[in-house]
Coordinates of C-alpha atoms in Angstrom, one line a residue:
Chain W
M132 CA 38.5 -47.2 82.8
S133 CA 40.2 -44.6 84.9
A134 CA 37.1 -43.7 87.1
G135 CA 35.5 -45.8 89.7
N136 CA 37.0 -49.1 90.9
S137 CA 38.4 -51.5 88.3
I138 CA 40.0 -54.7 89.2
V139 CA 41.6 -57.3 87.1
V140 CA 41.6 -61.0 88.2
I141 CA 44.3 -63.0 86.6
G142 CA 43.2 -66.7 86.4
G143 CA 39.8 -67.9 85.6
G144 CA 39.8 -71.2 87.3
A145 CA 38.2 -72.1 90.9
S146 CA 39.6 -68.9 92.8
G147 CA 39.3 -66.7 90.1
V148 CA 35.6 -67.4 89.5
I149 CA 35.0 -67.6 93.2
L150 CA 36.6 -64.0 93.6
A151 CA 35.0 -62.4 90.7
A152 CA 31.5 -63.6 92.1
Q153 CA 32.3 -62.3 95.4
L154 CA 33.4 -59.0 93.9
L155 CA 30.2 -58.3 92.0
R156 CA 28.5 -58.7 95.3
S157 CA 29.2 -55.2 95.7
S158 CA 26.6 -52.5 95.0
D159 CA 29.3 -50.1 93.4
P160 CA 27.8 -49.2 89.9
S161 CA 31.2 -48.0 88.9
L162 CA 33.1 -51.4 89.8
R163 CA 34.6 -53.1 86.8
V164 CA 35.8 -56.6 87.0
T165 CA 38.0 -58.3 84.2
L166 CA 38.6 -61.9 84.5
I167 CA 41.8 -63.3 82.5
E168 CA 42.1 -66.9 81.7
K169 CA 44.3 -68.6 79.5
Q170 CA 42.4 -71.9 78.7
S171 CA 39.6 -71.8 76.4
E172 CA 37.2 -72.7 79.5
F173 CA 36.6 -70.5 82.5
G174 CA 35.8 -72.2 85.8
Q175 CA 37.9 -75.4 84.9
G176 CA 41.4 -74.8 86.5
F177 CA 43.6 -77.5 87.3
A178 CA 41.8 -79.6 89.5
Y179 CA 38.3 -79.5 87.8
S180 CA 39.3 -80.0 84.1
T181 CA 39.2 -83.8 84.2
N182 CA 36.5 -85.4 82.4
L183 CA 36.9 -88.8 84.0
P184 CA 33.8 -89.6 86.0
V185 CA 35.9 -91.7 88.4
H186 CA 37.7 -88.4 89.6
L187 CA 35.7 -87.3 92.6
L188 CA 36.0 -84.4 94.8
N189 CA 37.8 -85.1 97.9
V190 CA 35.3 -82.8 99.8
S191 CA 31.8 -83.7 100.2
A192 CA 29.1 -81.6 98.3
L193 CA 28.0 -79.9 101.4
G194 CA 31.5 -78.4 101.8
M195 CA 31.9 -77.1 98.1
S196 CA 29.8 -74.2 97.6
A197 CA 31.7 -71.5 95.7
L198 CA 29.8 -68.8 97.9
D199 CA 31.0 -68.2 101.5
D200 CA 27.6 -66.9 102.7
D201 CA 25.6 -69.7 101.0
R202 CA 27.2 -73.1 102.1
E203 CA 24.5 -75.2 100.2
H204 CA 24.7 -73.4 97.0
F205 CA 26.7 -76.4 95.3
W206 CA 24.5 -79.0 96.9
R207 CA 21.4 -77.1 95.6
W208 CA 22.8 -77.0 92.3
L209 CA 23.3 -80.8 92.2
K210 CA 19.9 -81.4 93.7
G211 CA 18.3 -79.2 91.2
R212 CA 19.7 -81.2 88.5
N213 CA 18.8 -84.6 90.0
L214 CA 22.4 -85.4 90.6
L215 CA 22.4 -86.4 94.1
P216 CA 22.2 -90.1 95.0
D217 CA 19.2 -91.5 96.7
E218 CA 21.0 -92.9 99.8
P219 CA 21.8 -90.3 102.6
G220 CA 25.3 -89.6 103.7
P221 CA 28.1 -87.7 102.3
F222 CA 28.3 -87.3 98.5
Y223 CA 31.6 -87.0 96.7
A224 CA 30.6 -85.6 93.3
P225 CA 32.6 -86.2 90.2
R226 CA 35.0 -83.3 89.8
S227 CA 34.2 -82.6 86.0
L228 CA 30.6 -81.6 87.5
Y229 CA 32.2 -79.1 89.9
G230 CA 33.9 -77.4 87.0
E231 CA 30.4 -77.4 85.0
Y232 CA 29.0 -75.8 88.3
L233 CA 31.7 -72.9 88.3
R234 CA 31.2 -72.3 84.7
E235 CA 27.3 -72.1 85.1
L236 CA 27.9 -69.8 88.3
L237 CA 30.0 -67.6 85.9
D238 CA 27.9 -67.7 83.0
E239 CA 24.9 -66.6 85.4
I240 CA 26.7 -63.7 86.6
A241 CA 27.9 -62.7 83.2
A242 CA 24.3 -62.5 82.2
Q243 CA 23.3 -60.6 85.0
E244 CA 26.4 -58.2 84.9
P245 CA 27.1 -57.3 81.1
V246 CA 28.6 -54.0 82.1
R247 CA 30.7 -54.7 85.3
L248 CA 32.0 -58.1 84.3
R249 CA 34.4 -58.5 81.2
L250 CA 35.8 -62.1 80.4
V251 CA 39.0 -62.2 78.7
N252 CA 40.4 -65.2 77.0
A253 CA 44.1 -64.8 76.9
E254 CA 47.3 -65.2 78.9
A255 CA 48.5 -62.6 81.1
V256 CA 52.2 -62.5 80.9
T257 CA 53.3 -59.2 82.5
L258 CA 52.2 -57.0 85.2
T259 CA 53.7 -53.6 86.0
P260 CA 52.5 -50.7 88.1
A261 CA 51.0 -47.9 86.4
S262 CA 49.9 -44.4 87.6
A263 CA 47.1 -45.2 90.2
G264 CA 47.0 -48.8 89.1
V265 CA 48.5 -51.6 87.4
E266 CA 49.0 -52.6 83.6
V267 CA 48.5 -56.2 82.7
G268 CA 50.3 -57.3 79.5
L269 CA 48.7 -60.0 77.5
A270 CA 50.5 -62.7 75.3
N271 CA 48.5 -61.2 72.4
G272 CA 50.0 -57.7 72.8
V273 CA 47.0 -56.1 74.4
S274 CA 47.2 -54.6 77.6
I275 CA 44.7 -53.7 80.3
I276 CA 44.9 -51.0 82.6
A277 CA 43.1 -51.4 86.1
R278 CA 43.3 -49.7 89.7
K279 CA 43.9 -53.2 91.3
A280 CA 44.9 -56.6 90.2
V281 CA 44.6 -59.9 91.9
L282 CA 46.7 -63.1 91.0
A283 CA 44.6 -66.2 91.0
A284 CA 47.0 -68.2 88.9
G285 CA 46.3 -71.3 91.1
H286 CA 48.5 -74.4 90.8
D287 CA 51.3 -74.9 88.6
R288 CA 50.7 -77.5 85.8
G289 CA 54.5 -77.5 84.7
P290 CA 56.7 -80.7 85.5
A291 CA 58.4 -80.4 89.0
A292 CA 61.9 -79.4 89.0
G293 CA 64.5 -82.0 88.2
Q294 CA 61.8 -84.5 87.2
D295 CA 62.4 -84.3 83.5
H296 CA 61.5 -87.9 82.7
A297 CA 58.0 -87.5 84.5
R298 CA 54.9 -86.4 82.8
R299 CA 51.6 -85.1 83.6
I300 CA 49.3 -88.2 83.1
E301 CA 46.5 -86.0 81.7
L302 CA 48.7 -84.7 78.9
E303 CA 50.0 -88.0 77.7
P304 CA 48.5 -90.4 75.3
P305 CA 47.8 -93.9 76.8
G306 CA 50.7 -96.2 76.5
D307 CA 51.2 -99.9 76.1
P308 CA 48.2 -101.3 78.5
S309 CA 50.5 -104.4 79.6
S310 CA 53.6 -102.4 80.6
T311 CA 54.9 -101.3 84.0
V312 CA 54.7 -97.6 84.8
M313 CA 55.8 -95.5 87.7
I314 CA 54.0 -92.7 89.5
L315 CA 55.9 -90.4 91.5
G316 CA 53.9 -89.6 94.6
T317 CA 51.5 -91.6 96.6
G318 CA 48.9 -88.9 97.6
L319 CA 45.7 -87.9 96.1
S320 CA 46.9 -87.2 92.7
M321 CA 48.6 -90.7 92.7
A322 CA 45.1 -92.1 93.3
D323 CA 43.8 -90.0 90.4
A324 CA 46.3 -91.2 88.0
W325 CA 45.7 -94.7 89.1
L326 CA 42.1 -94.1 88.2
T327 CA 42.9 -92.6 85.0
L328 CA 45.0 -95.8 84.2
Q329 CA 42.4 -98.2 85.2
H330 CA 39.9 -96.1 82.9
R331 CA 42.3 -96.5 79.9
G332 CA 42.4 -100.2 80.5
H333 CA 45.9 -100.5 81.7
Q334 CA 46.6 -104.2 82.9
G335 CA 50.3 -103.9 83.6
N336 CA 51.9 -103.2 87.0
V337 CA 51.9 -99.7 88.8
I338 CA 54.5 -98.7 91.2
A339 CA 53.9 -95.6 93.3
L340 CA 57.0 -94.0 94.8
S341 CA 57.2 -91.5 97.9
R342 CA 59.5 -90.9 100.9
R343 CA 57.1 -92.7 103.1
G344 CA 55.0 -94.9 100.5
R345 CA 51.9 -94.0 102.6
M346 CA 48.5 -93.1 100.8
P347 CA 45.8 -90.7 102.2
M348 CA 43.4 -92.1 104.7
P349 CA 39.6 -92.6 103.7
H350 CA 36.7 -90.3 104.8
R351 CA 34.6 -91.5 107.5
P352 CA 31.9 -89.8 109.3
S353 CA 33.4 -87.6 112.1
K354 CA 32.3 -85.3 114.9
P355 CA 34.5 -82.7 115.0
I356 CA 35.5 -81.5 118.4
T357 CA 34.8 -77.9 119.5
L358 CA 38.0 -76.0 120.1
D359 CA 38.7 -72.5 120.8
S360 CA 41.9 -70.7 120.0
A361 CA 42.4 -69.8 123.7
E362 CA 43.0 -73.6 124.3
I363 CA 45.5 -74.1 121.3
P364 CA 49.2 -73.6 121.9
L365 CA 50.2 -71.1 119.4
G366 CA 53.8 -69.9 118.5
T367 CA 55.4 -72.7 120.1
E368 CA 58.0 -75.0 118.6
L369 CA 56.7 -77.8 116.5
S370 CA 57.8 -80.6 118.8
Y371 CA 55.7 -79.1 121.6
F372 CA 52.5 -78.4 119.3
M373 CA 52.7 -81.9 118.1
R374 CA 52.7 -83.3 121.7
W375 CA 49.8 -81.4 122.5
F376 CA 48.1 -82.6 119.3
R377 CA 48.9 -86.2 119.9
G378 CA 47.5 -85.9 123.6
L379 CA 44.2 -84.5 122.1
V380 CA 43.9 -87.4 119.6
D381 CA 44.5 -89.9 122.4
A382 CA 42.0 -88.1 124.7
S383 CA 39.5 -88.0 121.9
K384 CA 40.0 -91.8 121.2
E385 CA 39.7 -92.7 124.7
A386 CA 36.5 -90.9 124.9
G387 CA 35.2 -93.2 122.0
G388 CA 35.9 -90.8 119.2
D389 CA 38.4 -90.8 116.3
W390 CA 41.4 -88.9 114.9
R391 CA 39.5 -87.2 112.4
D392 CA 37.3 -85.6 115.1
V393 CA 40.5 -83.9 116.2
I394 CA 41.8 -83.0 112.6
D395 CA 38.5 -81.6 111.5
G396 CA 37.9 -79.9 114.7
L397 CA 41.5 -78.3 114.4
R398 CA 40.7 -77.2 110.9
P399 CA 39.1 -73.6 111.5
F400 CA 42.5 -72.7 113.4
N401 CA 45.0 -74.1 110.9
Q402 CA 45.8 -70.8 109.3
K403 CA 46.2 -69.4 112.8
I404 CA 48.6 -71.9 114.2
W405 CA 50.6 -71.8 110.8
Q406 CA 50.9 -67.9 110.9
N407 CA 51.8 -68.1 114.6
W408 CA 54.6 -70.5 114.3
P409 CA 58.1 -69.4 114.2
E410 CA 59.9 -69.8 110.9
G411 CA 61.7 -73.0 112.1
A412 CA 58.6 -74.8 113.1
K413 CA 57.1 -74.0 109.5
R414 CA 60.2 -75.4 108.2
R415 CA 60.3 -78.4 110.1
F416 CA 56.7 -79.1 109.7
L417 CA 57.2 -79.0 105.7
E418 CA 60.2 -81.2 106.0
H419 CA 59.0 -83.7 108.5
T420 CA 55.3 -83.6 109.4
K421 CA 53.7 -82.3 106.3
A422 CA 53.6 -85.8 104.6
W423 CA 52.1 -87.4 107.5
W424 CA 49.6 -84.6 108.2
D425 CA 48.5 -84.6 104.6
I426 CA 47.4 -88.3 104.6
H427 CA 45.3 -87.8 107.5
R428 CA 44.0 -84.1 106.6
H429 CA 43.5 -84.6 103.0
R430 CA 41.5 -87.8 102.7
M431 CA 39.9 -89.7 100.0
P432 CA 36.2 -90.6 99.3
P433 CA 35.8 -94.1 100.9
T434 CA 35.0 -95.6 97.5
V435 CA 38.2 -94.4 96.0
H436 CA 40.0 -95.7 98.8
Q437 CA 38.5 -99.0 98.6
Q438 CA 39.3 -99.4 95.0
V439 CA 43.0 -98.1 95.4
S440 CA 43.5 -100.5 98.5
A441 CA 42.1 -103.3 96.6
A442 CA 44.6 -102.8 93.9
V443 CA 47.4 -102.7 96.5
A444 CA 46.0 -106.1 97.9
T445 CA 46.2 -107.7 94.7
G446 CA 49.7 -106.4 93.8
Q447 CA 48.7 -104.5 90.7
L448 CA 49.6 -101.5 92.6
T449 CA 52.8 -101.3 94.7
L450 CA 53.4 -98.5 97.3
V451 CA 57.2 -98.1 97.4
A452 CA 58.9 -96.1 100.2
G453 CA 62.1 -94.6 99.1
R454 CA 64.0 -91.9 97.2
L455 CA 64.4 -91.6 93.5
L456 CA 68.3 -91.4 92.8
K457 CA 68.4 -91.3 89.2
V458 CA 66.5 -92.1 85.9
S459 CA 68.2 -93.4 82.9
G460 CA 66.9 -94.3 79.5
E461 CA 67.1 -97.7 77.6
D462 CA 65.4 -98.6 74.5
G463 CA 62.3 -96.3 74.9
S464 CA 62.0 -97.2 78.6
H465 CA 63.3 -95.7 81.8
V466 CA 65.4 -97.4 84.4
V467 CA 64.7 -95.9 87.8
D468 CA 67.3 -96.1 90.6
V469 CA 65.4 -96.1 94.0
Q470 CA 67.0 -96.0 97.5
R471 CA 64.4 -97.8 99.8
R472 CA 63.4 -96.1 103.1
H473 CA 65.8 -97.1 106.0
S474 CA 68.0 -99.0 103.6
R475 CA 71.0 -98.4 101.9
C476 CA 70.5 -100.7 98.9
I477 CA 69.5 -99.4 95.5
E478 CA 66.8 -101.1 93.7
K479 CA 66.3 -100.6 90.0
F480 CA 62.8 -100.4 88.5
R481 CA 62.3 -100.7 84.5
V482 CA 59.1 -98.8 83.6
A483 CA 57.7 -97.7 80.2
R484 CA 56.4 -94.3 81.6
I485 CA 56.9 -92.0 84.8
Y486 CA 54.0 -90.0 85.9
D487 CA 54.4 -86.8 88.0
C488 CA 52.1 -86.8 91.1
T489 CA 54.6 -85.3 93.4
G490 CA 52.2 -82.8 94.7
I491 CA 51.4 -79.1 94.5
V492 CA 53.8 -77.7 96.8
R493 CA 56.9 -76.4 95.0
D494 CA 59.4 -73.6 94.5
V495 CA 57.3 -70.7 93.2
S496 CA 60.2 -68.8 91.5
K497 CA 61.1 -71.9 89.4
G498 CA 57.5 -72.5 88.4
S499 CA 56.0 -72.4 85.0
I500 CA 53.5 -69.6 85.6
R501 CA 54.8 -66.8 83.5
I502 CA 53.2 -63.9 85.2
V503 CA 54.5 -64.9 88.6
R504 CA 58.0 -65.6 87.3
S505 CA 57.7 -62.2 85.6
L506 CA 56.7 -60.4 88.7
I507 CA 59.6 -62.0 90.8
D508 CA 62.1 -61.3 87.9
Q509 CA 61.1 -57.5 87.9
G510 CA 61.2 -57.3 91.8
F511 CA 57.2 -56.5 92.0
A512 CA 56.9 -59.6 94.1
R513 CA 59.1 -62.0 95.8
P514 CA 58.9 -65.8 97.1
D515 CA 58.0 -66.2 100.7
P516 CA 60.8 -67.3 103.1
L517 CA 59.9 -71.1 102.7
R518 CA 59.5 -70.5 98.6
I519 CA 56.2 -72.2 98.6
G520 CA 54.3 -69.3 97.4
L521 CA 54.5 -65.5 96.9
N522 CA 55.2 -63.3 100.0
V523 CA 52.0 -61.7 100.9
T524 CA 50.5 -60.0 103.9
T525 CA 47.6 -61.8 105.8
N526 CA 45.6 -59.1 104.0
C527 CA 46.6 -61.1 100.7
A528 CA 48.5 -58.0 99.6
V529 CA 51.7 -58.8 97.4
I530 CA 55.2 -57.8 99.0
D531 CA 57.9 -56.6 96.8
A532 CA 61.5 -57.5 96.5
N533 CA 62.4 -54.5 98.9
G534 CA 59.7 -55.7 101.4
Q535 CA 57.2 -52.9 100.6
T536 CA 53.5 -54.1 100.7
S537 CA 51.7 -53.3 97.5
D538 CA 48.5 -51.2 97.6
R539 CA 47.2 -52.5 94.3
L540 CA 48.6 -56.1 93.6
Y541 CA 47.0 -59.2 95.8
A542 CA 47.0 -62.7 95.5
V543 CA 44.6 -65.5 96.5
G544 CA 44.6 -69.1 96.3
P545 CA 47.5 -71.6 96.3
L546 CA 50.0 -68.8 95.4
T547 CA 49.3 -67.4 99.0
R548 CA 50.4 -70.8 100.7
G549 CA 53.5 -69.5 102.4
T550 CA 50.9 -67.0 104.4
F551 CA 47.9 -69.1 104.7
F552 CA 49.2 -72.6 104.5
E553 CA 45.9 -74.5 103.9
I554 CA 44.6 -72.6 100.9
D555 CA 44.3 -75.4 98.2
A556 CA 40.7 -76.3 98.9
V557 CA 37.5 -74.7 97.9
P558 CA 36.3 -74.0 101.7
D559 CA 39.3 -72.2 102.6
I560 CA 39.8 -70.3 99.2
R561 CA 36.0 -69.0 99.1
T562 CA 36.6 -67.6 102.7
Q563 CA 39.6 -65.9 101.6
C564 CA 38.1 -64.6 98.4
A565 CA 34.8 -63.2 100.3
W566 CA 37.2 -61.5 102.7
L567 CA 39.4 -59.9 100.1
A568 CA 36.5 -59.0 98.1
R569 CA 35.0 -56.9 101.0
Q570 CA 38.4 -55.2 101.4
I571 CA 39.2 -54.0 97.7
A572 CA 35.5 -53.8 96.3
A573 CA 33.6 -52.0 99.4
Chain G
M242 CA 43.7 -66.9 135.9
L243 CA 47.4 -66.3 135.8
T244 CA 49.2 -68.4 138.5
R245 CA 52.5 -67.7 140.0
K246 CA 54.2 -69.9 137.7
G247 CA 52.9 -67.7 134.6
K248 CA 53.7 -64.6 136.4
Y249 CA 57.3 -65.7 137.1
G250 CA 57.7 -67.0 133.6
L251 CA 56.6 -63.7 132.0
K252 CA 58.9 -61.7 134.6
A253 CA 61.8 -63.9 133.4
L254 CA 61.2 -63.5 129.8
V255 CA 60.7 -59.8 130.0
Y256 CA 63.9 -59.5 132.0
L257 CA 65.6 -61.7 129.2
A258 CA 64.1 -59.1 126.6
Y259 CA 65.9 -56.4 128.1
L260 CA 69.2 -57.9 127.6
Q261 CA 71.4 -57.7 124.4
P262 CA 70.1 -59.9 121.9
G263 CA 71.9 -63.3 122.0
Q264 CA 73.6 -62.7 125.7
F265 CA 72.9 -65.6 127.9
N266 CA 72.0 -65.2 131.4
L267 CA 72.3 -67.4 134.5
V268 CA 69.4 -68.7 136.2
G269 CA 70.6 -67.7 139.5
D270 CA 70.8 -64.0 138.3
I271 CA 67.3 -64.0 136.6
A272 CA 66.0 -65.5 139.7
A273 CA 67.7 -63.0 142.3
K274 CA 67.0 -59.9 140.1
N275 CA 63.1 -60.8 139.9
N276 CA 62.6 -62.2 143.4
I277 CA 61.8 -65.6 141.9
P278 CA 62.7 -69.0 143.7
K279 CA 65.6 -70.5 141.8
K280 CA 64.5 -74.0 141.8
F281 CA 61.0 -72.8 140.5
L282 CA 62.5 -70.7 137.9
D283 CA 64.7 -73.6 136.8
A284 CA 61.5 -75.9 136.2
I285 CA 59.7 -72.8 134.4
L286 CA 62.5 -72.1 132.1
G287 CA 62.8 -75.6 131.2
E288 CA 59.2 -75.5 130.1
L289 CA 59.7 -72.5 128.1
R290 CA 62.7 -74.2 126.4
N291 CA 60.6 -77.1 125.3
A292 CA 58.0 -74.9 123.9
G293 CA 60.8 -73.1 121.8
F294 CA 60.7 -69.6 123.6
V295 CA 63.9 -69.6 125.2
Q296 CA 67.4 -71.4 124.5
S297 CA 69.8 -72.4 127.1
R298 CA 73.6 -73.1 127.2
K299 CA 75.5 -75.2 129.7
G300 CA 78.7 -74.1 131.5
K301 CA 80.2 -71.0 133.1
V302 CA 79.1 -68.6 130.4
G303 CA 75.8 -70.5 130.0
G304 CA 72.2 -69.8 131.1
Y305 CA 69.3 -68.7 129.0
R306 CA 68.3 -66.5 126.4
L307 CA 65.3 -65.7 124.1
A308 CA 65.0 -68.0 121.3
R309 CA 63.5 -65.5 119.1
P310 CA 63.3 -61.4 119.0
A311 CA 61.1 -60.0 121.9
R312 CA 58.7 -58.7 119.4
E313 CA 57.9 -62.2 117.8
I314 CA 57.0 -63.9 121.3
M315 CA 53.3 -63.1 122.2
V316 CA 52.3 -63.0 126.0
G317 CA 49.4 -65.3 125.3
H318 CA 51.2 -68.1 123.9
V319 CA 53.6 -68.1 126.7
V320 CA 50.9 -68.1 129.2
R321 CA 49.0 -71.1 127.5
V322 CA 52.4 -73.1 128.0
L323 CA 52.7 -72.3 131.6
D324 CA 49.3 -72.1 132.7
G325 CA 47.2 -74.1 130.0
P326 CA 44.3 -72.9 128.1
L327 CA 43.3 -69.2 128.7
A328 CA 40.1 -70.1 130.5
P329 CA 39.0 -68.2 133.5
I330 CA 37.0 -71.3 135.0
A331 CA 37.4 -75.0 134.2
C332 CA 33.8 -75.6 132.9
A333 CA 34.7 -73.0 130.0
S334 CA 37.6 -75.0 128.7
R335 CA 36.9 -77.5 126.0
T336 CA 40.1 -79.5 126.4
R337 CA 40.6 -79.3 130.2
Y338 CA 36.9 -79.3 130.8
E339 CA 35.5 -80.2 134.1
R340 CA 31.9 -80.4 134.7
C341 CA 30.2 -78.7 137.4
E342 CA 28.2 -80.8 139.7
D343 CA 25.8 -78.3 140.7
C344 CA 24.8 -76.6 137.4
D345 CA 23.2 -77.2 134.0
E346 CA 25.9 -76.0 131.6
T347 CA 23.6 -75.2 128.7
T348 CA 21.7 -72.8 130.7
C349 CA 24.6 -71.4 133.2
Q350 CA 24.6 -67.7 132.4
V351 CA 28.1 -67.8 134.1
R352 CA 29.8 -70.2 131.8
H353 CA 28.1 -68.3 128.9
L354 CA 29.7 -65.0 130.2
M355 CA 33.2 -66.8 130.9
F356 CA 33.4 -67.6 127.1
E357 CA 33.2 -64.1 126.4
V358 CA 35.7 -63.2 129.2
R359 CA 38.0 -65.8 127.9
Q360 CA 37.7 -64.3 124.2
A361 CA 38.7 -60.8 125.7
V362 CA 41.5 -62.1 127.6
A363 CA 42.9 -63.8 124.3
D364 CA 42.3 -60.7 122.4
V365 CA 44.6 -58.6 124.6
L366 CA 47.3 -61.5 125.6
D367 CA 47.7 -62.7 122.0
N368 CA 48.3 -59.2 120.5
R369 CA 50.8 -58.0 123.1
S370 CA 54.5 -59.1 122.4
L371 CA 57.2 -59.4 125.1
A372 CA 58.6 -56.3 123.6
E373 CA 55.6 -54.3 124.1
M374 CA 55.2 -55.6 127.5
R375 CA 58.8 -54.6 128.1
D376 CA 58.2 -51.3 126.8
I377 CA 55.1 -50.6 129.0
V378 CA 57.5 -49.0 131.5
G379 CA 58.7 -45.4 130.9
D380 CA 62.4 -44.3 130.3
D381 CA 62.9 -43.4 133.8
E382 CA 61.9 -47.0 135.2
L383 CA 64.0 -48.5 132.3
A384 CA 67.0 -46.5 133.6
A385 CA 66.3 -47.8 137.0
I386 CA 66.1 -51.4 135.7
I387 CA 69.3 -51.2 133.6
K388 CA 71.1 -49.8 136.7
Y389 CA 69.7 -52.3 138.7
Q390 CA 71.1 -55.0 136.5
N391 CA 74.6 -53.8 136.6

């Protein structure tokens, strides 16, 4: 495979499948794309591997096309299978359907491209530069040579550092349905975990803990304001930007609008705003503002919000604002010491299980994705200054330990969070993949 | 269009970009060397400090300095802070929009052209740093400025 343009994509979840689809739009007959996925199923990834019908997409069907230049692709797929509801309005499809959609998309491409696309079911564990390309070592001992490689490793499924008692709910068999359990985090994953517990018939109390104890806002129809980057303060300190932002929200409300109109109107510029901030502003944002931003920006389908709010109202679900101090074990249960927000006293919770829903942003060098750790250990990649992803250029090229930009190793999706910030959701990932595909498979 | 405030602010920042990194400079000196009224400059530098482009220190050895290296501060970002949106006419601004009494904005050709002008302005100003702006003048002029400073 030395001739022509061979590209290996590591990770066959949402971002890997979307990228492969975009790469194969190239008309180059010598192009070879190898997609490597460690799970048995392609297209599922982290977000779409759930099979519970209550787990819904947090973006409406019209926003979820895998193809950047065909925005209604997913919507048509649903329509073609009579899966769209009769009533008009935004439709938040079950996430398992999205996994199926991606798998079908990949199957379709695989059937059309028997020569140019190769699917490999194995875990990629090492990646080393080779003459005029890269060599990817698989866990089964085989290695793959290609001109270029793209890391599409997605979200880390491992437990968060320092949360040894916490488990991912989807990996745990159901426990005693009458027991009290704790969920770490109050964001979108918390809502998913709560829905999983409901589905399993859990009757006991559920305590959800986060620093602020606030859960995401619901979606409502919004009319995004039209903005232009010429009007957005760029490169300022965070406080200055936030003052401008609040002023815009107030003005929008005064004109009869809603804060959602501003958040949604700003979305096309989020990456630009992030990239132009000085590092101090980025750091402060992650530390102080992100929790607040996330509950407004990453909203829940209204039906999910209603269900979760109802559980809070009846007391079955309690949202606690505070910090987890320590966890100790006693007779098969956990005692969790929590310091309530704005309080010095320590409260003890006795719970049977602790579920990790602390979110997806964490130190990449301490993560559980083997190939990413291997790249960092060997100096072929390094964490970004904020350590929330890999250090990559705005062209998605990986930067090594010496600050050299690679001409053959790229990354897409959540791994590029340090540079692109909002790169967890399909609408952003597909745009990034389409752009990168044009650069490397022209 | 660039106001006097925007022009003075940029001149002061470019002047600070000539200095040794980290060195503070008195407002009086910056004002005198650049022909800017001191009171006005006080207000301008205050705004630039709030936006995070300069830092200040009180006292005898106090004054102002750049908060970040000059190559990291974009001219367009400074202009937005001092003069507001980069919009050549008020009806082309979406956040500080003012409706014209005398024309239909959907068909107003002037307005459509001005959107293009604004884009072009942003393309220039957002891609030039203070360091590049400082280096526009040649070595001879630079020598003159440094001499002028001492």
